[in-house]
Tab-separated table of C-alpha atoms in Angstrom:
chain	number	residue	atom	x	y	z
A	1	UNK	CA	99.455	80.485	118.648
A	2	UNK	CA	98.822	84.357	117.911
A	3	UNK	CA	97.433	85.136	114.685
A	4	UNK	CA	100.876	88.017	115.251
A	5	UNK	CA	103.263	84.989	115.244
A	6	UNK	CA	100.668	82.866	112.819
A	7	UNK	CA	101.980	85.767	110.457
A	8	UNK	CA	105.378	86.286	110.763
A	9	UNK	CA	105.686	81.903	110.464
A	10	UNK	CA	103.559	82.309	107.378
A	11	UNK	CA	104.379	82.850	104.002
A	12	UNK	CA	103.510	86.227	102.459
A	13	UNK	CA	102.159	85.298	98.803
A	14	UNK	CA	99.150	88.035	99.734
A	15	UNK	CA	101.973	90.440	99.010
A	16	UNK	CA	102.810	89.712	95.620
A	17	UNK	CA	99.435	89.252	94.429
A	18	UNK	CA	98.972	92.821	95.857
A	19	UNK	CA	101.699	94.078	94.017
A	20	UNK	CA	99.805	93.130	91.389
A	21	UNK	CA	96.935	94.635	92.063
A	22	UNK	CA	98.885	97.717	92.191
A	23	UNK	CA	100.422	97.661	89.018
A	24	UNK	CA	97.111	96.615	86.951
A	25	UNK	CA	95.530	100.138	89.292
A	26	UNK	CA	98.397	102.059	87.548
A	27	UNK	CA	97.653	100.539	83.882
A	28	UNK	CA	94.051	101.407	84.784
A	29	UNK	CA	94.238	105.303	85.521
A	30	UNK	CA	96.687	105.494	82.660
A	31	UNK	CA	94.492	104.807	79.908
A	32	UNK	CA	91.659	107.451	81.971
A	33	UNK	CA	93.798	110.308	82.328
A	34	UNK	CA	96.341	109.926	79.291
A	35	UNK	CA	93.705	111.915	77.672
A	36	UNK	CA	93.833	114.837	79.979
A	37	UNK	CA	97.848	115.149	79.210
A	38	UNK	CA	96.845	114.919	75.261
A	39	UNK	CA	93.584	117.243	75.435
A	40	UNK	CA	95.327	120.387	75.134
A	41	UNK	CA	97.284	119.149	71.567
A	42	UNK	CA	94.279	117.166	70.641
A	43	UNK	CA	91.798	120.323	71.136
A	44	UNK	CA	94.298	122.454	68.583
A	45	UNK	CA	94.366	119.321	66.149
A	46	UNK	CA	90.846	118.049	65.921
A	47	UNK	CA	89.447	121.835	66.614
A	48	UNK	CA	87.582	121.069	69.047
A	49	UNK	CA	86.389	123.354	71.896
A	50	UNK	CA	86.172	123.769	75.756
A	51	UNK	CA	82.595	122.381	75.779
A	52	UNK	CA	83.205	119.358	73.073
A	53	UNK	CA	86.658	118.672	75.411
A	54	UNK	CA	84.669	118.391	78.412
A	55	UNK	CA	82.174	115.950	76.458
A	56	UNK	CA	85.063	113.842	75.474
A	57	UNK	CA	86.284	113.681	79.080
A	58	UNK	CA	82.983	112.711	80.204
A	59	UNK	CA	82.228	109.874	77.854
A	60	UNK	CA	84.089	107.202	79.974
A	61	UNK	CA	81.751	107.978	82.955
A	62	UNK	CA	78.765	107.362	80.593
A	63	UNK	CA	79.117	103.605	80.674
A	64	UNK	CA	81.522	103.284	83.355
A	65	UNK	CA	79.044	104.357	85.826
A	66	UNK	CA	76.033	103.198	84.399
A	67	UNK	CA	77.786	99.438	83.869
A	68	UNK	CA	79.315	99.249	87.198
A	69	UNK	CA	76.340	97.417	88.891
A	70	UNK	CA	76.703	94.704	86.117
A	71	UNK	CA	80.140	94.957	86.371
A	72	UNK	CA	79.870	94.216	90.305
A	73	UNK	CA	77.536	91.208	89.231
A	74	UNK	CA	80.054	89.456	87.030
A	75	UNK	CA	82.818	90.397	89.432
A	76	UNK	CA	81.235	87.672	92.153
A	77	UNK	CA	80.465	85.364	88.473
A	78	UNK	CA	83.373	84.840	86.715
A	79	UNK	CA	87.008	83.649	88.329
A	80	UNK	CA	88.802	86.675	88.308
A	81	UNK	CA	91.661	85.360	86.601
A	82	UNK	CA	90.200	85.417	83.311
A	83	UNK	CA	87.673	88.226	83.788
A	84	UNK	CA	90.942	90.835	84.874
A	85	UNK	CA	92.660	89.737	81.959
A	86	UNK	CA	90.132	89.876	79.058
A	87	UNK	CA	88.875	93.350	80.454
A	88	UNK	CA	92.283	94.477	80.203
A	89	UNK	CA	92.739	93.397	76.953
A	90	UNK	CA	89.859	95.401	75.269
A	91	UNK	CA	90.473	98.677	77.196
A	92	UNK	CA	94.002	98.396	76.231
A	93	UNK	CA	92.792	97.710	72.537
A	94	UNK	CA	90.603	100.859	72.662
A	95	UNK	CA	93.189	103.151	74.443
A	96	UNK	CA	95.431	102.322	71.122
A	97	UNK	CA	92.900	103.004	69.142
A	98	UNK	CA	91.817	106.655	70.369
A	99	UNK	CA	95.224	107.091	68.537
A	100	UNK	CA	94.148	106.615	65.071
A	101	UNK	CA	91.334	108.351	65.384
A	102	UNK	CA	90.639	112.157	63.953
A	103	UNK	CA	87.124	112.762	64.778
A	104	UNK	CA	84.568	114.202	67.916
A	105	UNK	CA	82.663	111.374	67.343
A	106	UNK	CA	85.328	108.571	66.678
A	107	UNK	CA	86.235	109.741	70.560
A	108	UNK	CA	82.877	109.781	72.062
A	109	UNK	CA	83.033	106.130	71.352
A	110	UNK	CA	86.595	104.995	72.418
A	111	UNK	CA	86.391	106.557	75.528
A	112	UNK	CA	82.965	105.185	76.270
A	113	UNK	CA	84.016	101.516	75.441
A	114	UNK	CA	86.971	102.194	77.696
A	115	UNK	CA	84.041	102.721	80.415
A	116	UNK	CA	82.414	99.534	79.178
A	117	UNK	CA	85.497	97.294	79.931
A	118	UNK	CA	86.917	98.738	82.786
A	119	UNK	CA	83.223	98.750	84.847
A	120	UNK	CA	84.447	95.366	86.305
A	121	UNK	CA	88.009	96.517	87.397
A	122	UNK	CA	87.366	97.973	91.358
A	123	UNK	CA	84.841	95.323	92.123
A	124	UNK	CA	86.998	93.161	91.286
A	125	UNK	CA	90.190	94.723	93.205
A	126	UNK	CA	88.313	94.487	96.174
A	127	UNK	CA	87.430	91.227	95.713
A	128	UNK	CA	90.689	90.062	95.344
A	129	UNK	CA	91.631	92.216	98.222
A	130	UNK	CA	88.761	90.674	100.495
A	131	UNK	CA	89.596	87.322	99.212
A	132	UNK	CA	93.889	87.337	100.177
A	133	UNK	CA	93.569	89.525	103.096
A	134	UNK	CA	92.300	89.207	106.610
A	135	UNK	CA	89.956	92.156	108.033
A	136	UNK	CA	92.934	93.768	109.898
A	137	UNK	CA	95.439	94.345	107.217
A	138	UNK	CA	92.595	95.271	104.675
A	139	UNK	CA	92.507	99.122	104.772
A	140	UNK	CA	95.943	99.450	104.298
A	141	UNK	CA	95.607	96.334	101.415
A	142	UNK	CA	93.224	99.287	99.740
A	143	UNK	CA	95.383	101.890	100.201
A	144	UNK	CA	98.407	100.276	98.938
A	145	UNK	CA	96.459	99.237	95.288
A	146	UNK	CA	94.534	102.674	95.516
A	147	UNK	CA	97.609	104.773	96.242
A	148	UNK	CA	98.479	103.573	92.350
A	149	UNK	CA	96.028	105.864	91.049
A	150	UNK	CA	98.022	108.835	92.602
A	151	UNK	CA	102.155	107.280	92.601
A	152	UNK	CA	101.503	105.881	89.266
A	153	UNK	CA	99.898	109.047	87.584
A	154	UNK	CA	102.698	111.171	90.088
A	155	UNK	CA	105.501	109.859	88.081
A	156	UNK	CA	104.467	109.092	85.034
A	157	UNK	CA	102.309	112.556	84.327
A	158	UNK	CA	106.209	113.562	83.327
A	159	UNK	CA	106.714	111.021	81.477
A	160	UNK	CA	103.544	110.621	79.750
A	161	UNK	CA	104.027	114.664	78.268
A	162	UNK	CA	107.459	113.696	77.224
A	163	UNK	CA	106.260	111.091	74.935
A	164	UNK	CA	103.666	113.062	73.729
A	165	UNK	CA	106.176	115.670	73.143
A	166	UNK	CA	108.406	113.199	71.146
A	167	UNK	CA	105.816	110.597	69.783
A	168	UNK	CA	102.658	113.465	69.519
A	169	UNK	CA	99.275	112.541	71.220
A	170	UNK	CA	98.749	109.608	69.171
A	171	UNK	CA	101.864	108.200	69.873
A	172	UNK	CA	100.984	108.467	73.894
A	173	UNK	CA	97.539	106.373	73.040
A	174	UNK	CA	99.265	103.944	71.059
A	175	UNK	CA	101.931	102.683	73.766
A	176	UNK	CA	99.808	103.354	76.674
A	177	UNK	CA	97.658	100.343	75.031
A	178	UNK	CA	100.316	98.551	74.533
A	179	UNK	CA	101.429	98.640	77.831
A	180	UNK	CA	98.345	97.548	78.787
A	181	UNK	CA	98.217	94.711	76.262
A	182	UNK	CA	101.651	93.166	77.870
A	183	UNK	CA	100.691	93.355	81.389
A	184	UNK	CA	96.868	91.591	80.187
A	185	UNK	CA	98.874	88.446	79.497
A	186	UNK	CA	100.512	88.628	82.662
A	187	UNK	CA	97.920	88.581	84.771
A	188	UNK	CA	96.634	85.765	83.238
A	189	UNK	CA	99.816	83.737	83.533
A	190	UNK	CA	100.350	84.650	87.238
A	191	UNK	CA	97.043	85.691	89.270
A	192	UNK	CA	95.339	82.480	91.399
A	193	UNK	CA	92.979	82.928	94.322
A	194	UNK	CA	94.275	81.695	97.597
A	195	UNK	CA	92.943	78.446	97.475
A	196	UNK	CA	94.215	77.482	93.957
A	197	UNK	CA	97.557	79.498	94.595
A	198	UNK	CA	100.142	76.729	94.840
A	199	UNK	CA	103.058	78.374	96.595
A	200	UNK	CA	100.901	79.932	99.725
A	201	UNK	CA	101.818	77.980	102.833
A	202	UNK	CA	99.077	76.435	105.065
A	203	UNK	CA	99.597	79.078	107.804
A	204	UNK	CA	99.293	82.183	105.434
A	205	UNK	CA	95.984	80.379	104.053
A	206	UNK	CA	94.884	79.850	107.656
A	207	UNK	CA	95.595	83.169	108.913
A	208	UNK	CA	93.550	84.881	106.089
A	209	UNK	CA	90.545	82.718	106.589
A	210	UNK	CA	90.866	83.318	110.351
A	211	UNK	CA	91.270	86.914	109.879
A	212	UNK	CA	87.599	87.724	108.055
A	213	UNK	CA	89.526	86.872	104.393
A	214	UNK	CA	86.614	84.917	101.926
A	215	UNK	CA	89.627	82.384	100.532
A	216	UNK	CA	87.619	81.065	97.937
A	217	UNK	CA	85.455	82.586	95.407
A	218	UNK	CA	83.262	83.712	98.470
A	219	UNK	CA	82.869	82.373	101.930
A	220	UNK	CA	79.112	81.195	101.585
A	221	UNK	CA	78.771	77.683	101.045
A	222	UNK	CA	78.324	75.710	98.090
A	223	UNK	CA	74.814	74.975	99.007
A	224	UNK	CA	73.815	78.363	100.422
A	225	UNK	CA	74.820	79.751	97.003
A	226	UNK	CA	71.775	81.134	94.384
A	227	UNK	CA	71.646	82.846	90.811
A	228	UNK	CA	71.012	86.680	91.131
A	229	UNK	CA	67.666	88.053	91.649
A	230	UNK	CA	66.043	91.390	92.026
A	231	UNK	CA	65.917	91.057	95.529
A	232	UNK	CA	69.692	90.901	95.606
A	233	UNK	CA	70.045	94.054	93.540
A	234	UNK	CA	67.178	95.844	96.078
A	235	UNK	CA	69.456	95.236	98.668
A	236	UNK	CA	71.999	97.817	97.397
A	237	UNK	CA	69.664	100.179	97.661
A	238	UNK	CA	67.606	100.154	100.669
A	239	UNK	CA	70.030	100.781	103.598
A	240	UNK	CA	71.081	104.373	104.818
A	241	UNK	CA	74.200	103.583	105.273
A	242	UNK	CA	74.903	102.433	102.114
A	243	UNK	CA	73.634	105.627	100.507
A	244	UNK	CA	76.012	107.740	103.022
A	245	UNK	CA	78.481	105.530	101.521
A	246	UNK	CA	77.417	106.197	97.646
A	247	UNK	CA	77.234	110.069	98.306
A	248	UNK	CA	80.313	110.341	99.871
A	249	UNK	CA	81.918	108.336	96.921
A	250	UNK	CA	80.659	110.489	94.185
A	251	UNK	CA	82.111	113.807	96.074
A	252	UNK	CA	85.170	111.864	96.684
A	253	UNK	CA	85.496	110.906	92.884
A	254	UNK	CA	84.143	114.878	91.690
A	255	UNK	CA	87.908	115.963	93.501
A	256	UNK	CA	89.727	112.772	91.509
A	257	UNK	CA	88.031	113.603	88.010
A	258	UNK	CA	88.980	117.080	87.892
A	259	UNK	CA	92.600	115.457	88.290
A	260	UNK	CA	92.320	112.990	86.051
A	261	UNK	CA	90.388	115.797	83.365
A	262	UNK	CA	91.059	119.512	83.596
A	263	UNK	CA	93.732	119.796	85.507
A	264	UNK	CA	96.893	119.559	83.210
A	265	UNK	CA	94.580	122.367	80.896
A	266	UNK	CA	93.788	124.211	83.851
A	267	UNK	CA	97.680	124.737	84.220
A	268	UNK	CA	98.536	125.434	80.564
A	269	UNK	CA	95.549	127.275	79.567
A	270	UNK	CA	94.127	129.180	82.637
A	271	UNK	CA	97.413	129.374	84.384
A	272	UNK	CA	99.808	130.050	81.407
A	273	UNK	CA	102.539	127.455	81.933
A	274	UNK	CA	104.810	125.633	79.351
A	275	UNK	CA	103.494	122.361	78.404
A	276	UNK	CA	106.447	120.632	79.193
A	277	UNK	CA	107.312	122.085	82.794
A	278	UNK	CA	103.088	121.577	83.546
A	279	UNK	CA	104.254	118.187	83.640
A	280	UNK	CA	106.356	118.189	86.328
A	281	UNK	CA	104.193	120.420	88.324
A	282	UNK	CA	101.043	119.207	87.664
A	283	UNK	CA	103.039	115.697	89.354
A	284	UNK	CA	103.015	117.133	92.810
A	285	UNK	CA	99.474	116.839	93.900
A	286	UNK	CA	99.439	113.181	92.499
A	287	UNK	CA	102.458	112.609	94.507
A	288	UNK	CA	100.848	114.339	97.940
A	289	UNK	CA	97.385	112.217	96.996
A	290	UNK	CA	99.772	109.174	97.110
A	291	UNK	CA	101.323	110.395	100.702
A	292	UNK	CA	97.329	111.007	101.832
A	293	UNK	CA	96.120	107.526	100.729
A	294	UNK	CA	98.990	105.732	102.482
A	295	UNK	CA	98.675	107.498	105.351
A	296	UNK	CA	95.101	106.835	105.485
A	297	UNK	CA	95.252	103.042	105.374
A	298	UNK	CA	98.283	102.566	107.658
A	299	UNK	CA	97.337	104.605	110.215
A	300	UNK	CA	93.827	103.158	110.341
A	301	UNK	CA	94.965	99.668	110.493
A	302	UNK	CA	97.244	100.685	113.036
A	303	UNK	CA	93.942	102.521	114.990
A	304	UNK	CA	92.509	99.126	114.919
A	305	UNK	CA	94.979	97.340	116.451
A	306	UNK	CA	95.465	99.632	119.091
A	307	UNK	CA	91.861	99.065	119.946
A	308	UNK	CA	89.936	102.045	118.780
A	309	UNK	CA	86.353	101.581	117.687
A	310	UNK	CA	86.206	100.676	113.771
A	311	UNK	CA	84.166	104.438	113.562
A	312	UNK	CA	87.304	106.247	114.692
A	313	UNK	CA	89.468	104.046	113.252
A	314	UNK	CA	87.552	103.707	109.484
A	315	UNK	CA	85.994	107.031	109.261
A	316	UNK	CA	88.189	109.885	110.590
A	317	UNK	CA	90.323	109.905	107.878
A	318	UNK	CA	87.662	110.233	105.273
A	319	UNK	CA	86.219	113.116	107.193
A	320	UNK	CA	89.454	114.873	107.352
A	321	UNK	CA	90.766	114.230	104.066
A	322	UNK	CA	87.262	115.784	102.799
A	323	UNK	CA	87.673	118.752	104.662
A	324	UNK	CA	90.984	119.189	103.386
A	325	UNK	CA	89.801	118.661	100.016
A	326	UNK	CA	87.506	122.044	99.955
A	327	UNK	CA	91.250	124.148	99.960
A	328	UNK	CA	91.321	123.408	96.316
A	329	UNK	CA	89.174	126.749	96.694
A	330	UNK	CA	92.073	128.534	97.558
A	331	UNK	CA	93.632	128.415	94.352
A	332	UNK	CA	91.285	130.887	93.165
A	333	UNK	CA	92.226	133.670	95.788
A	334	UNK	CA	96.530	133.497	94.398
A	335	UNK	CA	98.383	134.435	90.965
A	336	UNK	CA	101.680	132.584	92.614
A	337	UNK	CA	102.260	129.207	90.680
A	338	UNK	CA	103.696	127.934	94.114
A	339	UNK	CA	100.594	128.855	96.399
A	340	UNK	CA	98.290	127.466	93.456
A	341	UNK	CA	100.134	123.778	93.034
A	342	UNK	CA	100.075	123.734	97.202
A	343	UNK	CA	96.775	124.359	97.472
A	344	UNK	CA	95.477	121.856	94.947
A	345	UNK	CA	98.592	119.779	96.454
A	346	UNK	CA	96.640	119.903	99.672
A	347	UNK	CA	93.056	119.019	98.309
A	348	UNK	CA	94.499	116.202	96.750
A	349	UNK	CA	96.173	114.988	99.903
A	350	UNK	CA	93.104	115.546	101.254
A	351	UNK	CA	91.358	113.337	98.666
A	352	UNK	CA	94.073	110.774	99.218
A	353	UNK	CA	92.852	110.362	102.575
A	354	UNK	CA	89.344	109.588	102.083
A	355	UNK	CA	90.278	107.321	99.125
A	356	UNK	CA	90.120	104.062	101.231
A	357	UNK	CA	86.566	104.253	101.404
A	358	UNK	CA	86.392	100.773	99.648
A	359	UNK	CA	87.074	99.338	103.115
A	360	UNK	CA	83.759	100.265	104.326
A	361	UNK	CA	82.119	97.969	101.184
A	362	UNK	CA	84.185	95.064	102.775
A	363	UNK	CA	83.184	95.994	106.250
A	364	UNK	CA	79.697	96.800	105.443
A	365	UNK	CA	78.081	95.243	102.386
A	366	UNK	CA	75.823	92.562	103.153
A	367	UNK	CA	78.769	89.213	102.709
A	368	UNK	CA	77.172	87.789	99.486
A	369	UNK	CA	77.017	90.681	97.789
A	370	UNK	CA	80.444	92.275	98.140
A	371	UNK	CA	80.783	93.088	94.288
A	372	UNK	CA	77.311	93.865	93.749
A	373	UNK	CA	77.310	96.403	96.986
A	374	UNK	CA	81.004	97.585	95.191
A	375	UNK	CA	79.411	98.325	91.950
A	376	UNK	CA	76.668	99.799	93.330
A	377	UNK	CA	79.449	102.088	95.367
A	378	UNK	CA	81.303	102.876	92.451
A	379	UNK	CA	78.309	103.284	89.940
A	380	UNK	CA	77.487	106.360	92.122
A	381	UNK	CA	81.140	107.585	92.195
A	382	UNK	CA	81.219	106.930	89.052
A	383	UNK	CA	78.541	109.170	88.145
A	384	UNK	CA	81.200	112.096	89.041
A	385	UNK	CA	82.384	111.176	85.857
A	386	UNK	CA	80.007	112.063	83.644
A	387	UNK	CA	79.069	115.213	85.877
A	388	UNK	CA	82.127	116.731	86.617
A	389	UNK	CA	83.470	117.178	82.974
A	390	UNK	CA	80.535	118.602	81.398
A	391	UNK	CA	79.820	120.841	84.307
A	392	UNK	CA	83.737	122.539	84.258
A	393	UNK	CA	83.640	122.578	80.327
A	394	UNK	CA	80.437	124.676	80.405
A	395	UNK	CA	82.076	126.793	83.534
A	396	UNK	CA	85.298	127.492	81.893
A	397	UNK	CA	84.342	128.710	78.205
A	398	UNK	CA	83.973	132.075	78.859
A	399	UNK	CA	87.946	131.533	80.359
A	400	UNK	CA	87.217	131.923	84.044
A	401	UNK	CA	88.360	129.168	85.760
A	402	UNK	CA	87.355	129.997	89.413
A	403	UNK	CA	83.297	128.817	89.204
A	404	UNK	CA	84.997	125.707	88.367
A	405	UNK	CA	87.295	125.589	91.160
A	406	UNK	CA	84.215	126.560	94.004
A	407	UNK	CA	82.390	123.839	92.793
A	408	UNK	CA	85.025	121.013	93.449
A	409	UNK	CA	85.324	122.552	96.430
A	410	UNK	CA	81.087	122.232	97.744
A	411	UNK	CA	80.935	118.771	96.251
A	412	UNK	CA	83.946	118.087	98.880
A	413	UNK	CA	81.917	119.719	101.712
A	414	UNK	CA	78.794	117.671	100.982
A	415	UNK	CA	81.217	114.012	101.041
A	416	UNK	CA	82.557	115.893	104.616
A	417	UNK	CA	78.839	115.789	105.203
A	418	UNK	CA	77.418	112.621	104.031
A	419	UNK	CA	80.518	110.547	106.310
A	420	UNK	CA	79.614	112.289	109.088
A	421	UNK	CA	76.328	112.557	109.379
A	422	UNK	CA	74.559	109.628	107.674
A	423	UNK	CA	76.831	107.208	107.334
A	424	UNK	CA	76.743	105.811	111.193
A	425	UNK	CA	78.014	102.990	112.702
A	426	UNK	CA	80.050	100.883	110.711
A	427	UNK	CA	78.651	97.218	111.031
A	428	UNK	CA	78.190	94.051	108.466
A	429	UNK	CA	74.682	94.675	106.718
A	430	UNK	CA	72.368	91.517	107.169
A	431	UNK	CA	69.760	91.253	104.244
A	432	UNK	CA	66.673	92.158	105.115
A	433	UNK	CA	64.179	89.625	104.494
């Protein structure tokens, strides 16, 4: 029997629990980049400036980054029902908090415990991913629950400045948390790993373990299984490839902060827009990121199957996408609103494309270490984070926006860079040692 026709006989539970997935990616990047829709009305509010803003954006990074190798450790710990949905919980708390809050400090805080408790949240999305699918339905697996970064934030940027303009900025933190409070308890009610999933049908469970998928909580034995030790976390750290990997993460997420930050302000303040119609625009290179991402994974997977080597396959997508990514450059060079949403359309489809580098932690990272390797991926990334924010709010005060702009744009080059160059050949790291 073919593992085509093992599939189409089998059930397709994977699907729903990736549906999942998707939704809780949605919840996540709402309660990061709410904040960027309410910065400009929080800014005239509080009083704060262009410098202190760029602080407050940068706060989640703090811990997020500097908890996600911890967060990659109790990712392969805990059973990811329970972690997911207590996580949840307390960054959905927080987000409702940020809107009772009146003070610099009082947001330094919030936003850094919303780091603390979603460190855990990609490690553990590509766990679950690595655990329900089989190696050649995985990239587009990543791109599907990535892609909810862009769709999700696509649709609801509208939405999200029409309930601040109804509700005000604290109203927008309040029932983003509680959004995020509701879908906590589902999780918990519906998420099982394969093995302990009652509905999956023998076949489906079959074909995933067949396929490369680690059905249980990993696919090392029992016996073969040890507590963490330093040499485990050295291991993170000592491979080139793993670094080309890191680097090219934190350009990738340098393009996705600015997004998630500065860019509704860049639109209203630097651009001169109404608050209400930056909205809509400021939608379109979410949506194109969301076209990128999809594109990405499907047509990789499909590269696969066709036979092309996993380096074609795996990588030229990430190269192009960061290539396409420096044309958020151009924006500086037009005063047309249309020319400026295209181009930063474009460097976000560009950034779209290279956003299923997680498939390279599940192809590469040494097999029992997938959510160390992953936090150790997105600690770097995550660095961009606390970077990025700072760096633009100390560009932009004197009002100039384009230093800002050129410096997305090199951090892109250098990810073009790191892929190509020092990344190599993409093959399953054995420890050294």
């Amino acid at each position: 029997m073919t593992d085509l026709h093992l599939n189409e006989k089998s059930s397709r539970k994977r699907y729903n629990i990736l549906a999942m997935v998707f939704i809780t990616v949605v919840i996540n990047y709402l309660d990061r980049s709410n904040i960027s829709v309410a910065a400009f009305a929080m800014k005239e509010d509080i009083g704060l400036s262009n410098v202190q803003m760029g602080y407050v954006f940068s706060a989640f990074g703090w811990t997020y980054a500097c908890l996600q190798i911890p967060g990659g450790i109790i990712a392969d710990k805990f059973p990811t029902r329970i972690l997911y949905s207590l996580i949840m919980a307390l960054w959905s708390v927080a987000t409702l908090i940020q809107g009772m809050v009146s003070s610099f400090a009082a947001l330094i805080g919030l936003r850094a415990s919303i780091g603390v408790f979603e460190a855990p949240s990609y490690p553990t999305n590509n766990l679950v991913v690595t655990k329900w699918f089989p190696e050649n339905e995985r990239a587009s697996a990543i791109a599907v629950y990535t892609s909810g970064q862009f769709l999700g934030l696509a649709f609801l940027t509208p939405v999200l400045v029409a309930i601040q303009s109804y509700f005000g900025w604290r109203g927008l933190f309040i029932i983003s948390g509680i959004i995020g409070l509701v879908w906590a308890a589902i999780w918990y009610f519906f998420y099982r790993d394969p093995k302990d999933y009652k509905s999956i049908s023998k076949k489906e469970l079959e074909y995933i373990e067949k396929g490369g998928g680690l059905i249980g909580k990993n696919d090392v034995k029992k016996e073969e299984r040890k507590k963490f030790d330093w040499n485990d976390f050295k291991q993170a750290f000592i491979y080139r490839k793993l670094w080309g990997l890191y680097i090219g993460q934190f350009c990738l997420g340098a393009t996705t902060i600015f997004f998630l930050t500065w860019f509704p302000t860049y639109l209203v303040e630097f651009r001169g827009l109404d608050f209400l119609k930056s909205g809509f625009l400021a939608s379109i290179p979410f949506l194109a990121a969301f076209f990128g991402v999809l594109l990405s994974g499907f047509t990789s997977d499909y590269l696969i199957k066709k036979g092309y080597s996993v380096e074609i396959s795996r990588k030229t997508p990430i190269i192009i996408g960061m290539l396409l990514s420096t044309c958020i450059i151009g924006a500086n060079y037009t005063d047309s609103t249309f020319f400026v949403i295209l181009f930063l359309a474009v460097a976000f489809f560009g950034n779209g494309l290279a956003s299923i580098a997680w498939i390279f932690i599940s192809l590469m990272a040494p097999k029992k270490l997938i959510g160390l390797t992953g936090g150790a991926f997105n600690f770097i990334g995550g660095l961009a984070g606390i970077v990025v924010p700072i760096v633009i709010g100390y560009l932009v005060e004197d009002g100039d926006f384009s230093p800002a702009l050129f410096f997305i744009g090199g951090i892109a080059l250098l990810g073009f860079i790191s892929y190509t160059f020092i990344v190599g050949k993409v093959e399953r790291i054995v420890p050294k040692k």
